[in-house]
């Protein structure tokens, strides 16, 4: 079985491969998301502020998956051209975040 994370494999099939690269979380295992932004003259503080605004606060995090499923999704549906429009709204041009 191919899996991106060791935690997604049945326990008896885990190799320990990725768990040596990522810290192991009691609930989530080695699952994580990472993002890299590459560009010229980007405003790191502005970018960090934008990304930080997406984080859940402690009370939202404590609600768990059931509460998260009830949260309003601020994004449009991820179908076809709407996905492209969302992506295009996050384009950097001349060091400025557009959108």
Short mmCIF file of C-alpha atoms in Angstrom, two decimals:
data_model
loop_
_atom_site.label_atom_id
_atom_site.label_comp_id
_atom_site.label_asym_id
_atom_site.label_seq_id
_atom_site.Cartn_x
_atom_site.Cartn_y
_atom_site.Cartn_z
CA UNK A 1 0.00 0.00 0.00
CA UNK A 2 1.45 3.36 -1.02
CA UNK A 3 0.97 6.12 1.55
CA UNK A 4 2.33 9.62 1.86
CA UNK A 5 2.48 9.31 5.64
CA UNK A 6 3.52 6.41 7.79
CA UNK A 7 0.42 7.04 9.92
CA UNK A 8 -1.77 6.19 6.90
CA UNK A 9 -0.29 2.70 6.68
CA UNK A 10 -1.60 -0.17 8.78
CA UNK A 11 0.59 -0.37 11.90
CA UNK A 12 2.13 -3.68 10.80
CA UNK A 13 3.23 -2.17 7.46
CA UNK A 14 4.93 0.96 8.81
CA UNK A 15 8.59 1.22 7.90
CA UNK A 16 9.56 4.17 10.08
CA UNK A 17 10.79 5.97 6.95
CA UNK A 18 9.00 9.32 7.10
CA UNK A 19 8.47 9.29 10.85
CA UNK A 20 12.21 9.80 11.25
CA UNK A 21 11.90 13.04 9.24
CA UNK A 22 8.76 14.41 10.93
CA UNK A 23 7.95 14.49 14.64
CA UNK A 24 5.32 11.92 15.61
CA UNK A 25 2.07 13.31 17.04
CA UNK A 26 -0.03 11.06 19.27
CA UNK A 27 -3.23 11.67 17.27
CA UNK A 28 -1.98 12.69 13.80
CA UNK A 29 1.20 10.59 13.50
CA UNK A 30 3.58 12.07 10.94
CA UNK A 31 0.83 13.81 8.95
CA UNK A 32 1.55 17.45 8.16
CA UNK A 33 1.18 20.07 5.49
CA UNK A 34 4.02 22.25 4.28
CA UNK A 35 4.02 25.18 1.89
CA UNK A 36 6.87 27.04 0.23
CA UNK A 37 6.66 30.50 -1.34
CA UNK A 38 9.35 31.44 -3.80
CA UNK A 39 9.60 34.87 -5.35
CA UNK A 40 11.41 38.16 -5.69
CA UNK A 41 10.88 41.13 -3.34
CA UNK A 42 8.08 39.45 -1.43
CA UNK A 43 6.93 41.05 1.82
CA UNK A 44 7.58 38.27 4.34
CA UNK A 45 5.67 40.01 7.16
CA UNK A 46 2.60 40.50 4.94
CA UNK A 47 2.74 36.91 3.78
CA UNK A 48 3.11 35.59 7.34
CA UNK A 49 0.21 37.78 8.52
CA UNK A 50 -2.00 36.46 5.71
CA UNK A 51 -1.14 32.84 6.54
CA UNK A 52 -1.45 33.38 10.31
CA UNK A 53 -4.96 34.77 9.79
CA UNK A 54 -5.96 31.33 8.48
CA UNK A 55 -5.03 29.53 11.70
CA UNK A 56 -7.64 28.30 14.16
CA UNK A 57 -7.58 29.86 17.62
CA UNK A 58 -7.34 27.62 20.71
CA UNK A 59 -11.11 27.34 21.20
CA UNK A 60 -11.69 26.51 17.53
CA UNK A 61 -8.91 23.91 17.61
CA UNK A 62 -10.35 22.36 20.76
CA UNK A 63 -13.65 21.79 18.95
CA UNK A 64 -12.10 19.00 16.92
CA UNK A 65 -13.15 17.55 13.56
CA UNK A 66 -16.89 17.56 14.32
CA UNK A 67 -16.85 21.30 15.07
CA UNK A 68 -14.57 22.03 12.12
CA UNK A 69 -17.04 20.33 9.76
CA UNK A 70 -19.70 22.82 10.91
CA UNK A 71 -17.57 25.89 10.17
CA UNK A 72 -18.50 28.07 7.23
CA UNK A 73 -16.18 27.54 4.27
CA UNK A 74 -15.10 31.01 3.09
CA UNK A 75 -13.79 29.65 -0.21
CA UNK A 76 -15.86 29.14 -3.35
CA UNK A 77 -16.37 25.60 -4.61
CA UNK A 78 -13.18 24.08 -5.98
CA UNK A 79 -14.60 23.23 -9.40
CA UNK A 80 -13.03 24.20 -12.70
CA UNK A 81 -12.68 27.91 -13.33
CA UNK A 82 -13.59 28.88 -9.75
CA UNK A 83 -10.44 27.09 -8.56
CA UNK A 84 -8.37 29.01 -11.10
CA UNK A 85 -9.95 32.29 -9.95
CA UNK A 86 -9.07 31.58 -6.31
CA UNK A 87 -5.51 30.67 -7.26
CA UNK A 88 -5.16 33.74 -9.48
CA UNK A 89 -6.28 35.98 -6.62
CA UNK A 90 -3.18 34.88 -4.69
CA UNK A 91 -0.65 35.79 -7.39
CA UNK A 92 2.35 37.94 -6.50
CA UNK A 93 3.31 40.62 -9.00
CA UNK A 94 6.18 43.05 -8.53
CA UNK A 95 6.49 42.05 -4.90
CA UNK A 96 2.83 42.76 -4.13
CA UNK A 97 0.16 40.24 -3.24
CA UNK A 98 -2.78 40.83 -5.54
CA UNK A 99 -6.36 40.01 -4.64
#
